[in-house]
Tab-separated table of C-alpha atoms and ligand atoms in Angstrom:
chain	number	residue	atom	x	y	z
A	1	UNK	CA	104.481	168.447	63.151
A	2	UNK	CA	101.236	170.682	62.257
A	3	UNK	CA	100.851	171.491	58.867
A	4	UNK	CA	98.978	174.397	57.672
A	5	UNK	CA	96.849	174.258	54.374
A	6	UNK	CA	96.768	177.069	53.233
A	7	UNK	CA	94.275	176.823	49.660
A	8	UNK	CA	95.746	178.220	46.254
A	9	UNK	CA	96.295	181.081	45.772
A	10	UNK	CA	96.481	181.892	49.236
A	11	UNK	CA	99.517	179.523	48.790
A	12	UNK	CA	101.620	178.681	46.095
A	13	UNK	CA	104.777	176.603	47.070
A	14	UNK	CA	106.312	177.512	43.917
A	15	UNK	CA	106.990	180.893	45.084
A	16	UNK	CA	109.918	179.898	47.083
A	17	UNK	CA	111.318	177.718	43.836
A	18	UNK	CA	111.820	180.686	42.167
A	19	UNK	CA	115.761	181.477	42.257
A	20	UNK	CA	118.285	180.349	43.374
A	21	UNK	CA	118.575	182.869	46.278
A	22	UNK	CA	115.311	181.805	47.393
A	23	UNK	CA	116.133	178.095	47.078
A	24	UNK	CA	118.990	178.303	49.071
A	25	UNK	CA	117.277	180.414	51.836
A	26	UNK	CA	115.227	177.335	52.659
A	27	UNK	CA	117.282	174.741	51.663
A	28	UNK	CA	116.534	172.032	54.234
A	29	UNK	CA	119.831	169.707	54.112
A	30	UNK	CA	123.505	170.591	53.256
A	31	UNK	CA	126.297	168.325	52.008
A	32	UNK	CA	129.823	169.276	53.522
A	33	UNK	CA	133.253	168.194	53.034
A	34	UNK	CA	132.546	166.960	56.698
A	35	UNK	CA	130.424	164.407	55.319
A	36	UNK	CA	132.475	162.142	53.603
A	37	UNK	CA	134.226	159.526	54.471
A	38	UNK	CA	137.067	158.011	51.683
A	39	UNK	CA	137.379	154.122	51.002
A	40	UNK	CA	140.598	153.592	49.331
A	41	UNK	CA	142.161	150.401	48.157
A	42	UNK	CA	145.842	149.506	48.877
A	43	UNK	CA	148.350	147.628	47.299
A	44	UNK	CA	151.930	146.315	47.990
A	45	UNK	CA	154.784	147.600	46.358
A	46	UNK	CA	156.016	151.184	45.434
A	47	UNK	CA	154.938	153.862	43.839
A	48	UNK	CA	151.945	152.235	42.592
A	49	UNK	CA	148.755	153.716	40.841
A	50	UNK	CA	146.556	150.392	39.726
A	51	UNK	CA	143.282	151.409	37.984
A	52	UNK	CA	140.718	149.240	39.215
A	53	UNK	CA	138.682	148.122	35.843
A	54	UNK	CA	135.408	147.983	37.339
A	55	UNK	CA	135.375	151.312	39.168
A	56	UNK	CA	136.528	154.221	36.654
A	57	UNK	CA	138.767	157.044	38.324
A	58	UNK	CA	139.435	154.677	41.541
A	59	UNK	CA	143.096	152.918	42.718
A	60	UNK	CA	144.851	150.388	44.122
A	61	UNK	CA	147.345	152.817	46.040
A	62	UNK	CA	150.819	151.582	47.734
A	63	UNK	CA	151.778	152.659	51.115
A	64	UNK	CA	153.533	155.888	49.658
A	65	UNK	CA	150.951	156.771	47.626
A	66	UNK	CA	148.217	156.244	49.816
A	67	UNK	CA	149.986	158.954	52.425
A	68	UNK	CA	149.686	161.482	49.493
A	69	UNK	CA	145.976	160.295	49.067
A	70	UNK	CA	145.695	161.070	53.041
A	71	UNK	CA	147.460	164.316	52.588
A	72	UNK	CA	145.102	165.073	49.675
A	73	UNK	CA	141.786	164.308	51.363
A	74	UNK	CA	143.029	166.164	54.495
A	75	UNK	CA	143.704	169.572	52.234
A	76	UNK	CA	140.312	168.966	50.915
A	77	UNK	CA	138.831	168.910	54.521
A	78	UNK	CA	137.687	165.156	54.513
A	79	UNK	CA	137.434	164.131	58.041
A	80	UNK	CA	138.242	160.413	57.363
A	81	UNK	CA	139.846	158.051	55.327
A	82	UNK	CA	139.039	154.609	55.217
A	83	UNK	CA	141.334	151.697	54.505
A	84	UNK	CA	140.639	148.604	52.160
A	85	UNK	CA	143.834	145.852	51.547
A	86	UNK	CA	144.312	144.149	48.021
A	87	UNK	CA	146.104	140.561	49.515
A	88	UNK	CA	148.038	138.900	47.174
A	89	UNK	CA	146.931	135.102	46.701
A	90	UNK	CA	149.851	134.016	48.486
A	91	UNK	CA	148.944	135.372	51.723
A	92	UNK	CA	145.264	134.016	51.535
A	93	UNK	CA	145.135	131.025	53.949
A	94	UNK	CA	143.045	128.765	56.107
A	95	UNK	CA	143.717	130.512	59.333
A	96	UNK	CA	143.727	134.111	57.795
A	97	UNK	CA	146.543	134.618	59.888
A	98	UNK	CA	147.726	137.939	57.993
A	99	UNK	CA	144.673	139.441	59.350
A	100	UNK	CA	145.998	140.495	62.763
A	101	UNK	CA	150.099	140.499	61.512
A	102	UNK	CA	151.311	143.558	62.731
A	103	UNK	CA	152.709	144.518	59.520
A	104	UNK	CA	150.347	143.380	57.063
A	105	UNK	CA	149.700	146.196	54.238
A	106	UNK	CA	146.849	147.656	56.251
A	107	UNK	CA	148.440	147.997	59.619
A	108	UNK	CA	151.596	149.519	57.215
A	109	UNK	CA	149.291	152.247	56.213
A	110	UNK	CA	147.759	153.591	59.310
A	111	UNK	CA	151.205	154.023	60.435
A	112	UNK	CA	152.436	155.378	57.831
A	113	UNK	CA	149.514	158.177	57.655
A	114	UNK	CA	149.199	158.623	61.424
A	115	UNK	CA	152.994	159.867	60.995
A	116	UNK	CA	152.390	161.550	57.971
A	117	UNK	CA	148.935	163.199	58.422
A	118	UNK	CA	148.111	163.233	61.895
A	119	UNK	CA	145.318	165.360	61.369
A	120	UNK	CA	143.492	162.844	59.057
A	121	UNK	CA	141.442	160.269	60.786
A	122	UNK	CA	141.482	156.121	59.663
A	123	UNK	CA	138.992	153.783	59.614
A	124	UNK	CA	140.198	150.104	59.166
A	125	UNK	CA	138.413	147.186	58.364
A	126	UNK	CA	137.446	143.846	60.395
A	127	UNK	CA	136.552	140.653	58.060
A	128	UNK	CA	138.610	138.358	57.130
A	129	UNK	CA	137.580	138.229	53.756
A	130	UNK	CA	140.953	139.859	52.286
A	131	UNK	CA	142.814	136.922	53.792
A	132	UNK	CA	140.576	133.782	53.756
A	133	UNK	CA	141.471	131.232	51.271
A	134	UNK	CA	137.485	130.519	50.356
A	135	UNK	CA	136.644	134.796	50.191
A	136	UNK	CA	134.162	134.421	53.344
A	137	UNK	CA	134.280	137.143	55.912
A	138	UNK	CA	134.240	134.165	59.068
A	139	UNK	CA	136.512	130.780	59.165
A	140	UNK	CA	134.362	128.357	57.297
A	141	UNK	CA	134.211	124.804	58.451
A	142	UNK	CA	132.307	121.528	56.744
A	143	UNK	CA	130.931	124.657	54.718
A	144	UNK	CA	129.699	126.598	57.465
A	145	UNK	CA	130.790	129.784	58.479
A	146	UNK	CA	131.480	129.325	62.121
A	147	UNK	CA	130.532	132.092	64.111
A	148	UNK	CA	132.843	132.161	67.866
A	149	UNK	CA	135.690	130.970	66.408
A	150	UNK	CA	136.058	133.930	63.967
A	151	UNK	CA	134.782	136.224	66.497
A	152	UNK	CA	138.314	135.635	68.480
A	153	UNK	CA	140.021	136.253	65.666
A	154	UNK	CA	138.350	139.409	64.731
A	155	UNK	CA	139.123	140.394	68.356
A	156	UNK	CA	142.844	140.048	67.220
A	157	UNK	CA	142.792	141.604	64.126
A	158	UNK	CA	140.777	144.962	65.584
A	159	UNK	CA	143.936	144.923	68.129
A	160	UNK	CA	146.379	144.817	65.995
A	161	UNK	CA	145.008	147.975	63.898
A	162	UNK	CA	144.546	149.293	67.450
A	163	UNK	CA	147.972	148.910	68.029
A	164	UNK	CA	148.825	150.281	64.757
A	165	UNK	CA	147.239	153.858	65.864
A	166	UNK	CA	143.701	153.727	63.908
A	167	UNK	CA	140.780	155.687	64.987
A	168	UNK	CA	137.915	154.455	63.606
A	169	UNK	CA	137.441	150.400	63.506
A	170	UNK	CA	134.819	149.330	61.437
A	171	UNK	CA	133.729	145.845	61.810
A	172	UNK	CA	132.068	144.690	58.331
A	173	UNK	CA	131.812	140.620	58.826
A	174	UNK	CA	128.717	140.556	60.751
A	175	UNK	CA	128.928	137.831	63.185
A	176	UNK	CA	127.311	137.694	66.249
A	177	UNK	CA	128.955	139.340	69.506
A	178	UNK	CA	131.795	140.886	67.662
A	179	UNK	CA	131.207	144.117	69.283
A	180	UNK	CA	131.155	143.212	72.718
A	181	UNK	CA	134.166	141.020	72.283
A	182	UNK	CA	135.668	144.091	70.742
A	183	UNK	CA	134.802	146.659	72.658
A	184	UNK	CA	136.026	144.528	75.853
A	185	UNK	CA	139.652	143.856	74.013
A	186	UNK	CA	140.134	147.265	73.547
A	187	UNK	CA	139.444	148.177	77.212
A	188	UNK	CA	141.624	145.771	78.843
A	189	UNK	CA	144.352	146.760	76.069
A	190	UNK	CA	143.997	150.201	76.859
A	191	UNK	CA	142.524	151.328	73.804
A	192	UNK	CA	139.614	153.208	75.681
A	193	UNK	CA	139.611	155.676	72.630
A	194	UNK	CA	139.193	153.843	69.774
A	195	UNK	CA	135.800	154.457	68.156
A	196	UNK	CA	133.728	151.561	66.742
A	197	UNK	CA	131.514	152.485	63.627
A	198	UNK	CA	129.368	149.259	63.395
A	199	UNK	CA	128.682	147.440	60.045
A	200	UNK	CA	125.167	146.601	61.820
A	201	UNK	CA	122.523	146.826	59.129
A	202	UNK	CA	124.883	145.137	56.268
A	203	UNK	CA	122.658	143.322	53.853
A	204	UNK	CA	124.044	140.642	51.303
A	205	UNK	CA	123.484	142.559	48.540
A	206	UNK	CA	124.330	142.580	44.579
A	207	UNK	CA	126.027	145.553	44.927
A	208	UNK	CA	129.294	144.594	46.159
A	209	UNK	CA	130.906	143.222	42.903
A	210	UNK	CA	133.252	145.651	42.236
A	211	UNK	CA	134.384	145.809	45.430
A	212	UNK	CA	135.817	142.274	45.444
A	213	UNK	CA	137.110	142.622	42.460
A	214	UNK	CA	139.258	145.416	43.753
A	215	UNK	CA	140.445	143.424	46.859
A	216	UNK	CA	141.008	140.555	44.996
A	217	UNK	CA	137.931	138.547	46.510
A	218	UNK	CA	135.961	137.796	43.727
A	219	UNK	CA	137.883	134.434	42.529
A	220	UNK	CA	138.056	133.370	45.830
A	221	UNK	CA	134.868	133.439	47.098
A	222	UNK	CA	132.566	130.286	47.049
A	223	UNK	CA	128.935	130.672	47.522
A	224	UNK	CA	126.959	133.612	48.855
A	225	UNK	CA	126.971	135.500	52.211
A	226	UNK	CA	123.483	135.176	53.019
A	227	UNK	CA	124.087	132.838	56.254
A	228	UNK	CA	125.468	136.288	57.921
A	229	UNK	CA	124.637	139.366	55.983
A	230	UNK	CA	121.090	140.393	56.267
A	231	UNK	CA	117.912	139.456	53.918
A	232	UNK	CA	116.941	142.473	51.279
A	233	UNK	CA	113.512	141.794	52.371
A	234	UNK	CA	113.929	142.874	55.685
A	235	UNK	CA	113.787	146.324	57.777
A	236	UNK	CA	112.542	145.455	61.870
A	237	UNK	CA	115.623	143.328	61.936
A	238	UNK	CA	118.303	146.004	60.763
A	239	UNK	CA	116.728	147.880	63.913
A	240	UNK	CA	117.812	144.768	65.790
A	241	UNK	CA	120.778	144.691	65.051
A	242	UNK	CA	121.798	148.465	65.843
A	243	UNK	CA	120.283	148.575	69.203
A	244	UNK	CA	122.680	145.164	69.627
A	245	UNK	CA	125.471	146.555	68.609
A	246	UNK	CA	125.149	149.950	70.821
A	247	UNK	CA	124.242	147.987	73.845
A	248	UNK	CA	127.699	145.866	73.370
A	249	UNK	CA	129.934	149.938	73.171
A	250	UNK	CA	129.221	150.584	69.358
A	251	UNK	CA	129.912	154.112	68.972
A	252	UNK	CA	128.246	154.749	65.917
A	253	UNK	CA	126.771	152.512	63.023
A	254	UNK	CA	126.183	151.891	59.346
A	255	UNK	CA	123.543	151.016	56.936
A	256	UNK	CA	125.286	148.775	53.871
A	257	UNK	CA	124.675	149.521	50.656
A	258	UNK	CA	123.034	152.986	50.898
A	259	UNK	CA	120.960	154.309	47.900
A	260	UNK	CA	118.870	151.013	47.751
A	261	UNK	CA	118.299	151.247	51.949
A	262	UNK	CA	117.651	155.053	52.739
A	263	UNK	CA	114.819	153.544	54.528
A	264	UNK	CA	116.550	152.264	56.891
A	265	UNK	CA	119.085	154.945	57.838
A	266	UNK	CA	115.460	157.319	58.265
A	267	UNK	CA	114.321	154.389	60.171
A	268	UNK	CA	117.606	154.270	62.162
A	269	UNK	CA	118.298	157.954	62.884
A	270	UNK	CA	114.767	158.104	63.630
A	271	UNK	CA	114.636	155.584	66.303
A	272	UNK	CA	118.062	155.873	68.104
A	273	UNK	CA	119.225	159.445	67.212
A	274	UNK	CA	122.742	158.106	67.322
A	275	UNK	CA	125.740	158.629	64.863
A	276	UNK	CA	124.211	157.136	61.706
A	277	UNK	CA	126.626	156.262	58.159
A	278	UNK	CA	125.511	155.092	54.886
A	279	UNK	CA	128.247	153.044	52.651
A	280	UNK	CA	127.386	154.215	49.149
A	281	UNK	CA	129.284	151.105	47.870
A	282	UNK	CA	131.370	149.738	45.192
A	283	UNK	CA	128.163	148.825	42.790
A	284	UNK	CA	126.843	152.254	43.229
A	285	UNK	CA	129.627	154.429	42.838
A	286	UNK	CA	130.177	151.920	39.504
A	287	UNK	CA	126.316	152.525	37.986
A	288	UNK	CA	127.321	156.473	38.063
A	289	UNK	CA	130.376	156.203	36.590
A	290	UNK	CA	128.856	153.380	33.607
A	291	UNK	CA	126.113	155.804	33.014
A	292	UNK	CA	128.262	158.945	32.933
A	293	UNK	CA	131.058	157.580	30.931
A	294	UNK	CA	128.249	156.549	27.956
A	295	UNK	CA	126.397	160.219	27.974
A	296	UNK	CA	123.627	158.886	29.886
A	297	UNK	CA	123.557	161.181	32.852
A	298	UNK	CA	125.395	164.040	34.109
A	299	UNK	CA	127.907	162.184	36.913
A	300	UNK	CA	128.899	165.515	38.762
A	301	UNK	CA	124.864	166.242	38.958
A	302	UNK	CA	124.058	162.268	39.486
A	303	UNK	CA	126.901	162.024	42.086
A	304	UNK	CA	125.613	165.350	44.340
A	305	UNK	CA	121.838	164.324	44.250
A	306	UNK	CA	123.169	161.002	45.153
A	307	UNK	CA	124.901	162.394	48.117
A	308	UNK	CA	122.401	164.653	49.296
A	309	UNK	CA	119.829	161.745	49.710
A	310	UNK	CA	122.048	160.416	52.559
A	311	UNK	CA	121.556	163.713	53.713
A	312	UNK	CA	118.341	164.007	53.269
A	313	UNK	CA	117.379	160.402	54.704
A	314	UNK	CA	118.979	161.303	58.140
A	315	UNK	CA	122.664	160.241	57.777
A	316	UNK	CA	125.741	162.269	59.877
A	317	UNK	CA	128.065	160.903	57.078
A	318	UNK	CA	128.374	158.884	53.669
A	319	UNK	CA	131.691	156.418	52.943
A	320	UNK	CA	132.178	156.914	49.330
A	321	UNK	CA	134.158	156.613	47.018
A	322	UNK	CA	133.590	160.239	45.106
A	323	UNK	CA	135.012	161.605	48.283
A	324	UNK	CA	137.883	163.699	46.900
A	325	UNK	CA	135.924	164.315	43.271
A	326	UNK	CA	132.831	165.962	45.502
A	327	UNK	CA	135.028	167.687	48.150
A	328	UNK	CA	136.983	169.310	45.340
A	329	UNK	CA	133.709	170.636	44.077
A	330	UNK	CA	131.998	171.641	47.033
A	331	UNK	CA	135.471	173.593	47.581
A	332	UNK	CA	135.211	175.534	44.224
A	333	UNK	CA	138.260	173.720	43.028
B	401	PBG	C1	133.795	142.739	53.261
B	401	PBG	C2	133.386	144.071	52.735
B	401	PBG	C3	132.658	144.254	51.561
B	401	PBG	C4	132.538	145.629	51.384
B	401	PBG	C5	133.192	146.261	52.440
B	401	PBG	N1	133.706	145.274	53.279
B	401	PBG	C6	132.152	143.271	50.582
B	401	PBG	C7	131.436	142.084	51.028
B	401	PBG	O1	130.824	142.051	52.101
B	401	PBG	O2	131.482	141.121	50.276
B	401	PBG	C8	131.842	146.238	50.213
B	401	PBG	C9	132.145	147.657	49.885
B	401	PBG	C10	131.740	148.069	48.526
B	401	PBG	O3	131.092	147.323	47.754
B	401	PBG	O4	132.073	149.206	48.167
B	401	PBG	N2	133.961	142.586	54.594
């Protein structure tokens, strides 16, 4: 890019700052209902609404009520909706064997949207956190967390939401290989359609508390995922991993958390041009709401700058959990 420098007063680059008309006439990013992507918890049961304590104005929704979510966020004009199971303590085992049931709570869901609100897109989620007895996203053996092993069952857990009629599958565990393997399964099953949106640049990251507290994680898990989510400290190796995971049939990918790594998505849209998502996660969507709720900032203002940064930093789309709060607004509603 040439810049010009033009000397003051020749120019003055407040001159295009100066109302709003102006502003908007050069505005140089836009945030669109099209943007968002919603993470929503579920829950067993009926007709249930469970306030998660940690994230103010977010749900654990049942099956019913998370098709009225889907029908919401489709009026709204959000693309996606992305699905997150609460497993009850009984079904948490060694083998994580409720992760590819065909009826578990999540594969419930997709159906029951897919019937409900066709229009709607779902994302589902690979990791066998919800259902692992020790909280870790792989099978964990002599305290290691083994990495082919789970890879084969992550293959049958992405088939089974497959099967269940999901669009988007979004593997978050971060083995090795698990795209390959996946992206394979779903060809010989005949799932040539199924997108994958790659957790590849997922760093193990402070930021995720909430999170297992609202899928019922946090008690179980023992130790720290640093053996297979990526180092803080690092950058060259998130690039890595997303040229890995598009050679093995990733169709798109994801930077995890996003305010503290806009870095990288520039870095990643920069380099590979491709389909690039932030996760503005659990932590960050909680540090609004905290500040908000005591006076300290202005959440609607604090939640659209937040937003616009993924914009800004080169991202096609955000997962968060403001999605229907910001649609409404950008709607006029
Ligand atoms: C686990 C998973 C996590 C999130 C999405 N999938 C947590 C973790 O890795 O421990 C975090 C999302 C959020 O914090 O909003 N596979």
């Amino acid at each position: 890019m040439t810049t010009i420098h033009a000397s003051f007063p020749s120019q003055r680059l407040r001159r295009m700052r100066k109302s709003a008309a102006l502003r908007n006439l050069v505005r140089e990013n836009t945030l669109t209902t099209d943007d968002l992507i919603w993470p929503v918890f579920l829950r067993d049961g009926e007709n249930v609404v469970e306030p998660v304590a940690s994230m103010p104005g977010v749900n654990r929704l049942s099956v019913d009520k998370v098709v009225e979510a889907a029908q919401e966020a489709y009026d709204l004009g959000i693309p996606v909706i992305c699905l997150f199971p609460y497993t009850n303590a009984s079904l948490k085992t060694e083998d994580c064997a409720e992760a590819w049931n065909p009826d578990n709570l999540s594969n419930r869901a997709t159906r029951a949207i897919k019937a409900a609100v066709p229009g709607i897109a779902v994302m589902t989620d690979v990791a066998l956190d919800p259902y692992n007895i020790n909280g870790h996203d792989g099978f964990v053996e002599d305290g290691e967390i083994v990495n082919d092993r789970t890879v084969e069952a992550l293959v049958k857990m992405a088939l089974s939401q497959a099967d269940a009629g999901c669009d988007i599958i979004g593997p978050s565990d971060m083995m090795d290989g698990r795209i390959g393997a996946i992206r394979a399964a779903l060809e010989d099953a005949g799932h040539q359609n199924v997108t994958l949106m790659s957790y590849s640049a997922k760093y193990a990251s402070a930021f995720y508390g909430p999170f297992r507290d609202a899928v019922g994680a946090s008690g179980a898990l023992k130790g720290d995922k640093k053996t297979y989510q990526m180092d803080p400290a690092n950058s060259d190796e998130a690039l890595r991993l997303v040229a890995r995971d598009l050679n093995e049939g990733a169709d798109m990918v994801m930077v995890k958390p996003g305010m503290p790594y806009l870095d990288i998505c520039r870095r990643v849209k920069d380099e590979f041009g491709v389909p690039t998502f932030a996760y503005q996660v659990s932590g960050e969507y909680a540090m609004i709401q905290a500040a908000a709720q005591n006076g300290w900032i202005d959440g609607e203002k604090a939640m659209i700058e937040s937003l616009m940064a993924f914009k800004r930093a080169g991202c096609d789309g955000i997962l968060t959990y403001f999605a229907p709060e910001v649609a409404k607004l950008l709607n006029g509603q």
